[in-house]
Short mmCIF file of C-alpha atoms and ligand atoms in Angstrom, two decimals:
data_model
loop_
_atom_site.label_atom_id
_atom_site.label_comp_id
_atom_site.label_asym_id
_atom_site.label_seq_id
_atom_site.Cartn_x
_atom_site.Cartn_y
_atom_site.Cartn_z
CA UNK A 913 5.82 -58.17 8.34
CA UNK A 914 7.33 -56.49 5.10
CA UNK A 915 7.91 -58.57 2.33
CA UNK A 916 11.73 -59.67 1.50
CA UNK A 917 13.15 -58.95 -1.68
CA UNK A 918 16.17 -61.08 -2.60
CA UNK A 919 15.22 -61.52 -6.00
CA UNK A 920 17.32 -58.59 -8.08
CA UNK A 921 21.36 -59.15 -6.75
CA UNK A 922 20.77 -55.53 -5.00
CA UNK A 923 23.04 -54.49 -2.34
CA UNK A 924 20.97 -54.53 0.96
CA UNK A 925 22.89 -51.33 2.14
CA UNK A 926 21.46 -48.45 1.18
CA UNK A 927 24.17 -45.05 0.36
CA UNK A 928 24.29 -43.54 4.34
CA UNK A 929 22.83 -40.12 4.88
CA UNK A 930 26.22 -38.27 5.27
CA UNK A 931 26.73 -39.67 1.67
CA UNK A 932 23.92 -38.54 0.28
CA UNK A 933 24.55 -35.33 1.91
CA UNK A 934 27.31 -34.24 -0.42
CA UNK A 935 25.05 -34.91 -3.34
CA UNK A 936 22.84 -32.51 -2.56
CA UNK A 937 25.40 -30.32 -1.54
CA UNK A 938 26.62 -30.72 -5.20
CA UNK A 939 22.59 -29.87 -6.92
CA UNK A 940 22.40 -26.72 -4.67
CA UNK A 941 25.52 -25.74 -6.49
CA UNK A 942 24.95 -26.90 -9.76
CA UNK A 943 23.56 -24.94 -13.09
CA UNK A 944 20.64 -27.56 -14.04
CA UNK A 945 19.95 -25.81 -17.27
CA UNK A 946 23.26 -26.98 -18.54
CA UNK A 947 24.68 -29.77 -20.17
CA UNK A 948 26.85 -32.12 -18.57
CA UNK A 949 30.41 -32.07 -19.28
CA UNK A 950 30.48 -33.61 -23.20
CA UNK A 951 32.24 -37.20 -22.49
CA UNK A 952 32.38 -36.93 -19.46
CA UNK A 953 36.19 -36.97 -18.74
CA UNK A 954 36.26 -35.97 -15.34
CA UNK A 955 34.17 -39.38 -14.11
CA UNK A 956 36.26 -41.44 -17.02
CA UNK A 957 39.68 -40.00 -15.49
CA UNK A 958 38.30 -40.82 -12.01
CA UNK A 959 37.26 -44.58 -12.70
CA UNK A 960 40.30 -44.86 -14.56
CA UNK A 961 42.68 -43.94 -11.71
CA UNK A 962 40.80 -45.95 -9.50
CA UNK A 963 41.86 -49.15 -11.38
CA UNK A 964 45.14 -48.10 -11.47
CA UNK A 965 44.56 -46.89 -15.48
CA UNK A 966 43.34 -44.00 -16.76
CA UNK A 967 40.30 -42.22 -18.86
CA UNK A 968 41.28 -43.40 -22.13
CA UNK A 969 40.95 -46.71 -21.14
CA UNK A 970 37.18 -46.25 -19.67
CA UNK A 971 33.46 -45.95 -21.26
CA UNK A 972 30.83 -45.36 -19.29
CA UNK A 973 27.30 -45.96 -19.47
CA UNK A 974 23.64 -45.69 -18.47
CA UNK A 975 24.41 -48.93 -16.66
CA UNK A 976 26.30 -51.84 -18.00
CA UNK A 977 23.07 -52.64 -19.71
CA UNK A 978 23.36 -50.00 -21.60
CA UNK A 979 26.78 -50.55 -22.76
CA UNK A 980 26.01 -54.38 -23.55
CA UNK A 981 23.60 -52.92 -25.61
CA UNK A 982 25.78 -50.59 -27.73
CA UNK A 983 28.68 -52.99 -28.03
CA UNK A 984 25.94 -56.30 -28.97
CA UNK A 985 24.29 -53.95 -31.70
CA UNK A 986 27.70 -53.07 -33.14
CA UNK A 987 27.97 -56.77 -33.68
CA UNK A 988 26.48 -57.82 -36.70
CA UNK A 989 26.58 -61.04 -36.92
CA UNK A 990 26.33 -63.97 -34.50
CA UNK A 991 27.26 -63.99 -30.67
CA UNK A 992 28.21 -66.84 -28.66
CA UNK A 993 26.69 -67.13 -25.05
CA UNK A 994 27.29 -69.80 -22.22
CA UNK A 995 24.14 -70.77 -21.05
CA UNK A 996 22.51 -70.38 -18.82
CA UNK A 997 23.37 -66.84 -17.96
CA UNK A 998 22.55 -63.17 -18.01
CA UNK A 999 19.21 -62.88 -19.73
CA UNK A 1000 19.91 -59.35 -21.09
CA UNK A 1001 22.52 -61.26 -23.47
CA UNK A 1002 19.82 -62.61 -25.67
CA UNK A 1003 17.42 -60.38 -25.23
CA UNK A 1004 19.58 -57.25 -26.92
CA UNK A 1005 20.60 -59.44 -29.43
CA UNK A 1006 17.27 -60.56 -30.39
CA UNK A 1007 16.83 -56.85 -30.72
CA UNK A 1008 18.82 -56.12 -33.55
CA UNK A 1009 18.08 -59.36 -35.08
CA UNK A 1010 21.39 -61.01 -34.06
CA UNK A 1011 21.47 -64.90 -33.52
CA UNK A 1012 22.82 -66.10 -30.33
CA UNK A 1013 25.06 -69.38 -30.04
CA UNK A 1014 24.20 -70.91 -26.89
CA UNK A 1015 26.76 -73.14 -25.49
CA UNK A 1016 26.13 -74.75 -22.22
CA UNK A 1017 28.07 -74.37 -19.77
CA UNK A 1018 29.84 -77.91 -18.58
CA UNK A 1019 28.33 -79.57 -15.33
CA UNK A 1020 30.42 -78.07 -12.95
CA UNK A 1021 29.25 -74.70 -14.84
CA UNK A 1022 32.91 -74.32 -16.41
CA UNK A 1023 33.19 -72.84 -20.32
CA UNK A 1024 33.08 -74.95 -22.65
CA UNK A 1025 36.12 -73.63 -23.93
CA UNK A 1026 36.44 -76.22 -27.36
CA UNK A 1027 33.36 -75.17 -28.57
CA UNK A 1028 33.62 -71.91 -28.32
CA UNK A 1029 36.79 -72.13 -29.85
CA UNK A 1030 34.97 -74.44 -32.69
CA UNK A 1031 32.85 -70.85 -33.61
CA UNK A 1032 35.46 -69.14 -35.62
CA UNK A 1033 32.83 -67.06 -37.44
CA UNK A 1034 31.17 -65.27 -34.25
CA UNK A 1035 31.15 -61.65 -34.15
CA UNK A 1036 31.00 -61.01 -30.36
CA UNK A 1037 31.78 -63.34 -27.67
CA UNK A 1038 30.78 -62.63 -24.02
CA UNK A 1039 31.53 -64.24 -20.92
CA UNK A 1040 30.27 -63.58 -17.64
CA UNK A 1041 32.68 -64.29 -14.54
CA UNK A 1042 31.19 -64.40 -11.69
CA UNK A 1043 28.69 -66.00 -13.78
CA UNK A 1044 24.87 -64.89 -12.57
CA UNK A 1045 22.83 -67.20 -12.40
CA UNK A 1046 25.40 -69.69 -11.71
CA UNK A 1047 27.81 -67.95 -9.29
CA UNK A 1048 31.08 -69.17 -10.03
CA UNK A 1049 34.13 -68.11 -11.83
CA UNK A 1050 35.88 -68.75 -14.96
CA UNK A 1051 39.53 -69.54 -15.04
CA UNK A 1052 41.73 -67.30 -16.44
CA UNK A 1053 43.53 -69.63 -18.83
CA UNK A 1054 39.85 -70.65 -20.18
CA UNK A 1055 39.26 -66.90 -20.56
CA UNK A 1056 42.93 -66.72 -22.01
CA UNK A 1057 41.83 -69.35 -24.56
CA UNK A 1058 38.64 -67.85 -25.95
CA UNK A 1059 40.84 -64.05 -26.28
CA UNK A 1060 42.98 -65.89 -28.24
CA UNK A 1061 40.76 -66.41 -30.73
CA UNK A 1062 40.56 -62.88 -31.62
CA UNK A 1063 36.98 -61.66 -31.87
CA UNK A 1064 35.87 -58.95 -29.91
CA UNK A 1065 34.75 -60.38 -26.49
CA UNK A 1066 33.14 -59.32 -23.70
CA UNK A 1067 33.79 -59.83 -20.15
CA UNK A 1068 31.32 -59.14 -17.80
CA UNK A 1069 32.36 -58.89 -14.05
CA UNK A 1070 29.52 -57.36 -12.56
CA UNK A 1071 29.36 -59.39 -9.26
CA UNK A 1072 33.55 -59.11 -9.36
CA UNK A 1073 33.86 -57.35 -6.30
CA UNK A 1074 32.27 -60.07 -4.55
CA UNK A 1075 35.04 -62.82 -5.74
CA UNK A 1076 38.34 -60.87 -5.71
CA UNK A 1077 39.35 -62.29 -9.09
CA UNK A 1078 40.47 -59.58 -11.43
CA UNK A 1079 41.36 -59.91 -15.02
CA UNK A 1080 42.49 -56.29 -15.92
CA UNK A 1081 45.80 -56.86 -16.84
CA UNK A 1082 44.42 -59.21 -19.71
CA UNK A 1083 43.30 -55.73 -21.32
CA UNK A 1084 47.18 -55.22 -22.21
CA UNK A 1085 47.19 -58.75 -24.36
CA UNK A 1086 43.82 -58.98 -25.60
CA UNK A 1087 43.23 -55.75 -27.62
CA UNK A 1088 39.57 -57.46 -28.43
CA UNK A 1089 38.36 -57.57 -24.93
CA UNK A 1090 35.81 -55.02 -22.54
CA UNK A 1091 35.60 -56.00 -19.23
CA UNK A 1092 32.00 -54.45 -17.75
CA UNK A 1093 31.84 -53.39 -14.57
CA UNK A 1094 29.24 -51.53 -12.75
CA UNK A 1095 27.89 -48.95 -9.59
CA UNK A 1096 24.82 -51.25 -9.22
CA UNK A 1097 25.82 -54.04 -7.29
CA UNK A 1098 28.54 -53.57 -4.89
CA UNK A 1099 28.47 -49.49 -5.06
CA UNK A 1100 25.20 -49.58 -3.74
CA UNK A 1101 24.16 -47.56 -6.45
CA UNK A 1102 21.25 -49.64 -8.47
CA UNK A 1103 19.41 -46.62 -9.00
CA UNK A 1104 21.41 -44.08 -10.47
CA UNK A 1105 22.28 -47.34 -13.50
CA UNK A 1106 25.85 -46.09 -14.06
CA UNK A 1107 28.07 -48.80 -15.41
CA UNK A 1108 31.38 -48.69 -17.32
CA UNK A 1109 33.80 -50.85 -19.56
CA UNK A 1110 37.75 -51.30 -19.40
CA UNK A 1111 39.57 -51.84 -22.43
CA UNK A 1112 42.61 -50.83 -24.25
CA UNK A 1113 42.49 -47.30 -25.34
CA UNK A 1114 42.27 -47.84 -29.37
CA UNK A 1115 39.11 -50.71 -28.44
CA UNK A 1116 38.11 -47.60 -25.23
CA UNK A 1117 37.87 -44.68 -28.26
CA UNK A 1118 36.05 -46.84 -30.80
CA UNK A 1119 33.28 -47.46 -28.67
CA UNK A 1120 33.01 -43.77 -27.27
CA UNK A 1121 32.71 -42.88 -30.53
CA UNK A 1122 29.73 -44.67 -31.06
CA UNK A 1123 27.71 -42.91 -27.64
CA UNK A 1124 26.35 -39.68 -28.05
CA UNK A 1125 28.24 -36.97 -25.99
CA UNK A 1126 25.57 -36.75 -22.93
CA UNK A 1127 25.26 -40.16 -22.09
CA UNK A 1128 25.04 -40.08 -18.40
CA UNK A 1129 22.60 -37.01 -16.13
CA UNK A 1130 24.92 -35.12 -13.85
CA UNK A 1131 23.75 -36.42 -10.67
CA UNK A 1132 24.07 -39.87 -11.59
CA UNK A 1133 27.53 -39.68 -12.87
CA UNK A 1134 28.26 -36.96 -9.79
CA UNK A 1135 27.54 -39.84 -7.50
CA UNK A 1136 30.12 -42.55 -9.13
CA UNK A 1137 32.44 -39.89 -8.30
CA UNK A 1138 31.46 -39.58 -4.74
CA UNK A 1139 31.04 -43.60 -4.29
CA UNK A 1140 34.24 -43.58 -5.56
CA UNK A 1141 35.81 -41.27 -2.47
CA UNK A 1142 34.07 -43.02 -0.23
CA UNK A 1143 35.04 -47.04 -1.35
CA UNK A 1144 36.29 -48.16 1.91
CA UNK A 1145 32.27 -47.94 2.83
CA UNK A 1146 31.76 -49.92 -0.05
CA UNK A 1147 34.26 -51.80 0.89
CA UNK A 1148 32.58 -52.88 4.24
CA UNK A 1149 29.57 -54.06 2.68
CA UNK A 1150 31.19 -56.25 0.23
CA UNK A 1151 33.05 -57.83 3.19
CA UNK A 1152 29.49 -58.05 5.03
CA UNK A 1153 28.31 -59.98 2.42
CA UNK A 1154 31.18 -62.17 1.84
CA UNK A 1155 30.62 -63.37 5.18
CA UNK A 1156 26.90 -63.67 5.04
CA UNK A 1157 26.83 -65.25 1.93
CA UNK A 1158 29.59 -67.64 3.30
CA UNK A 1159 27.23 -68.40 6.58
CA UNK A 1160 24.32 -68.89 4.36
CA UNK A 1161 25.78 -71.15 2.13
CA UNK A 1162 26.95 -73.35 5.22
CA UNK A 1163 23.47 -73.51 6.56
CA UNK A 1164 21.26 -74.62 3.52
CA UNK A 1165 24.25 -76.38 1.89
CA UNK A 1166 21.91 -79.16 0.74
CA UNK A 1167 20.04 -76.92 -1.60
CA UNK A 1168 22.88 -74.89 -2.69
CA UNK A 1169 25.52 -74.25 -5.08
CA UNK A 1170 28.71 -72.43 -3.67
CA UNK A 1171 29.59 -68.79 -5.26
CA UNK A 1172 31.28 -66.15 -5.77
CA UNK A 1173 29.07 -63.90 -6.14
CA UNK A 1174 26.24 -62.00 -3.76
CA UNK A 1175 23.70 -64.77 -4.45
CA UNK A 1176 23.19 -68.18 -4.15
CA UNK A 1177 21.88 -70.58 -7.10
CA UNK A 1178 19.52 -72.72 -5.54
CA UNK A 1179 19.33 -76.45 -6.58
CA UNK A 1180 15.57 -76.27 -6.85
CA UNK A 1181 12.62 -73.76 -7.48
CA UNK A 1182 11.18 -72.80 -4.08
CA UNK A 1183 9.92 -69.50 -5.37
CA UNK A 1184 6.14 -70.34 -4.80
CA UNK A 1185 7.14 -71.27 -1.28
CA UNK A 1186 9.14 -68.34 -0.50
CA UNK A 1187 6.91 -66.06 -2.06
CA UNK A 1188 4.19 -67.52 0.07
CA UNK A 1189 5.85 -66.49 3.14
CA UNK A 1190 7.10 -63.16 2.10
CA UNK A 1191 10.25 -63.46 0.94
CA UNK A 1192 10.89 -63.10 -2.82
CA UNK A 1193 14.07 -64.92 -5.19
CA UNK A 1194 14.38 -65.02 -8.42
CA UNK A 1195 12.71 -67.42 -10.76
CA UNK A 1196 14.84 -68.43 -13.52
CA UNK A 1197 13.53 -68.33 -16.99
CA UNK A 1198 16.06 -70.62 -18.82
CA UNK A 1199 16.89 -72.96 -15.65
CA UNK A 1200 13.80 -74.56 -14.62
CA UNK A 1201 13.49 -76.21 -11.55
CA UNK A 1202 16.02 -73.88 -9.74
CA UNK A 1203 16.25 -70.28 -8.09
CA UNK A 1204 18.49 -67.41 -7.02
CA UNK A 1205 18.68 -65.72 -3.85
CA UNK A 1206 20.33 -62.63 -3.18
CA UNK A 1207 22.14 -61.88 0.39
CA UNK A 1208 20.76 -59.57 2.15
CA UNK A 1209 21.25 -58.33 5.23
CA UNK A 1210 21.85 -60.86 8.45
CA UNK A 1211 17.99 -60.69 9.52
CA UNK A 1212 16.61 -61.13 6.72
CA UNK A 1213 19.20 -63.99 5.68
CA UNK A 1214 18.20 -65.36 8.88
CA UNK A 1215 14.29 -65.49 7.75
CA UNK A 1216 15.37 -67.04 4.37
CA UNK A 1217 17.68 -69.64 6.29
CA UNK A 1218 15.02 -70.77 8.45
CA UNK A 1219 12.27 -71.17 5.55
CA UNK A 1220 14.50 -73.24 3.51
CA UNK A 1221 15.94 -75.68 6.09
CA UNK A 1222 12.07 -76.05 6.91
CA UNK A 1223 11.74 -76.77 3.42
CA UNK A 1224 14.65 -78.98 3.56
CA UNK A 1225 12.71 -80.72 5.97
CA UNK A 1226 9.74 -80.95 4.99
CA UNK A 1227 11.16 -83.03 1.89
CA UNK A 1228 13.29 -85.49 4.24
C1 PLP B 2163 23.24 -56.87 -12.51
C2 PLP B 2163 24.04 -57.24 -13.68
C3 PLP B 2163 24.57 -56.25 -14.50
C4 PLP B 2163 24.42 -54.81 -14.13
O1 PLP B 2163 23.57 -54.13 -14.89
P1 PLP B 2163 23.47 -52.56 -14.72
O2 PLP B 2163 22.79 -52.19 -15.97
O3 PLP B 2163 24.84 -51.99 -14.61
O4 PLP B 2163 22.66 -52.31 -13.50
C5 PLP B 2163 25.36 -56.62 -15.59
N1 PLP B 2163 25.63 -57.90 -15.83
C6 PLP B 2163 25.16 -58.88 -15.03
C7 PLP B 2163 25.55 -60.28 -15.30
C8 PLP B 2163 24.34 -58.58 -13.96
O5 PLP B 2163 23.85 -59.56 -13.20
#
């Protein structure tokens, strides 16, 4: 049998045929030996109106990752973190020779909203909600709290179509915040690495001001567009895994956190054992003894299900 990979958050779904159709409809017709579009306004206009905004109030990027990038080396100076989270946090900043704060996150995996507030001198603050590795959310007054303090802070929501909890409105308050969002997760789209930021258009200009004016390839940003026409597929997925991750979290309970998200933080490391019968999580650097595993689709849920209540077992 294949080996199962529900190590990287990836949506199981692949983009359907008649999808993938239209893009190539769109390179037959296309003049490769041009540039894209400079900024890109079509694809800003069109995420924008899908959020009920519009372009000003977008940035786009070569996946978020590349946007956490540009807006962590515009810091200068120190930038809080709540640990444990996204990796790629520390690792940019380590980068461009920025120090990280890193305040844990409470036992129930809450902000630690006093001492964040206790860091008056930070440069960049970033929150992560869903939170990966930990899977839940963070509540809007805490996130209310740490805007307040008015350095420029980041809020990524990555995994946000998994949880329904939207904070875009907090964009017309908090003129300090981005909220990242990207194609990768529940747009199917991992491989093209579009993502984009929301903010209010005087923070939305000063950061496309920093990216140079071909920032995305055509067909990459030509597919957010189509993805975009076609949500209510993306839409059925998300619900797919909603319920999946909701039936998977009932059935290995014992060795689970609960989440809002399209993984599950496991309350130990079993990636030796899962790796050893062909099914593949996600070891976590900066939480030892525990593991993430992504929801796939129902079969191969199933095969993770069954190894871990055997593991479960086995421990009993
Ligand atoms: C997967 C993930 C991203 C997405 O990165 P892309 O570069 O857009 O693929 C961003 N933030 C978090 C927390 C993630 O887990």
């Amino acid at each position: 049998m294949d080996d199962i990979f529900l190590d990287k958050n990836e949506n199981p779904f692949d983009i359907p045929e008649s999808i993938k159709y239209q893009l190539l409809e769109y390179i037959k017709n296309t003049a490769m030996n041009r540039y894209p579009e400079k900024g890109l306004p079509h694809l800003l206009e069109k995420i924008g109106n899908f959020l009920g905004l519009n372009g000003e109030n977008i940035i786009a990027g070569n996946g978020s990752d590349e946007l956490l990038n540009l807006i962590i080396g515009n810091a200068k100076g120190d930038i809080v973190i709540n640990t444990p989270t996204f990796e790629m946090y520390s690792f940019y900043a380590k980068n461009f020779d920025y120090n990280t704060i890193n305040i844990p996150l409470n036992d129930d995996f809450s902000i630690d909203t006093d001492s964040i507030l206790s860091k008056k001198n930070a440069k960049l603050i970033i929150l992560c909600s869903p939170n990966n590795p930990t899977g839940n959310i963070i509540k809007r007054s805490d996130i209310e709290k740490v805007l307040s303090m008015n350095i420029p802070t980041i809020l990524d929501c990555a995994y946000l179509d998994f949880s329904g909890e939207d904070y875009i409105d907090l964009i017309d308050d908090y003129d300090n915040l981005i909220i990242l969002r990207t194609f990768s997760k529940a747009f199917s789209m991992a491989g093209f690495r579009v993502g984009y930021g929301i903010a209010n258009e005087s923070m939305a200009k000063k950061l496309r001001g920093k990216q140079s004016p071909f920032y995305l390839n055509l067909l990459s940003s030509k597919m957010a567009e189509i993805m975009l026409d076609n949500y209510s597929i993306v839409q059925e997925h998300v619900k797919y895994i909603i319920d999946e991750r909701e039936r998977v979290y009932r059935n290995i309970k014992d060795l689970s956190y609960p989440s809002h998200a399209n993984f599950l933080l496991l309350k130990e490391d079993i990636y030796d054992y899962m790796r050893k019968n062909g099914v593949y999580v996600r070891k976590l650097p900066f939480m030892e003894n525990k593991s993430r595993l992504t929801i796939g689709k129902r079969e191969e849920n199933d095969i993770a299900i069954k190894l871990i209540e055997d593991y479960i077992q086995s421990r009993e």
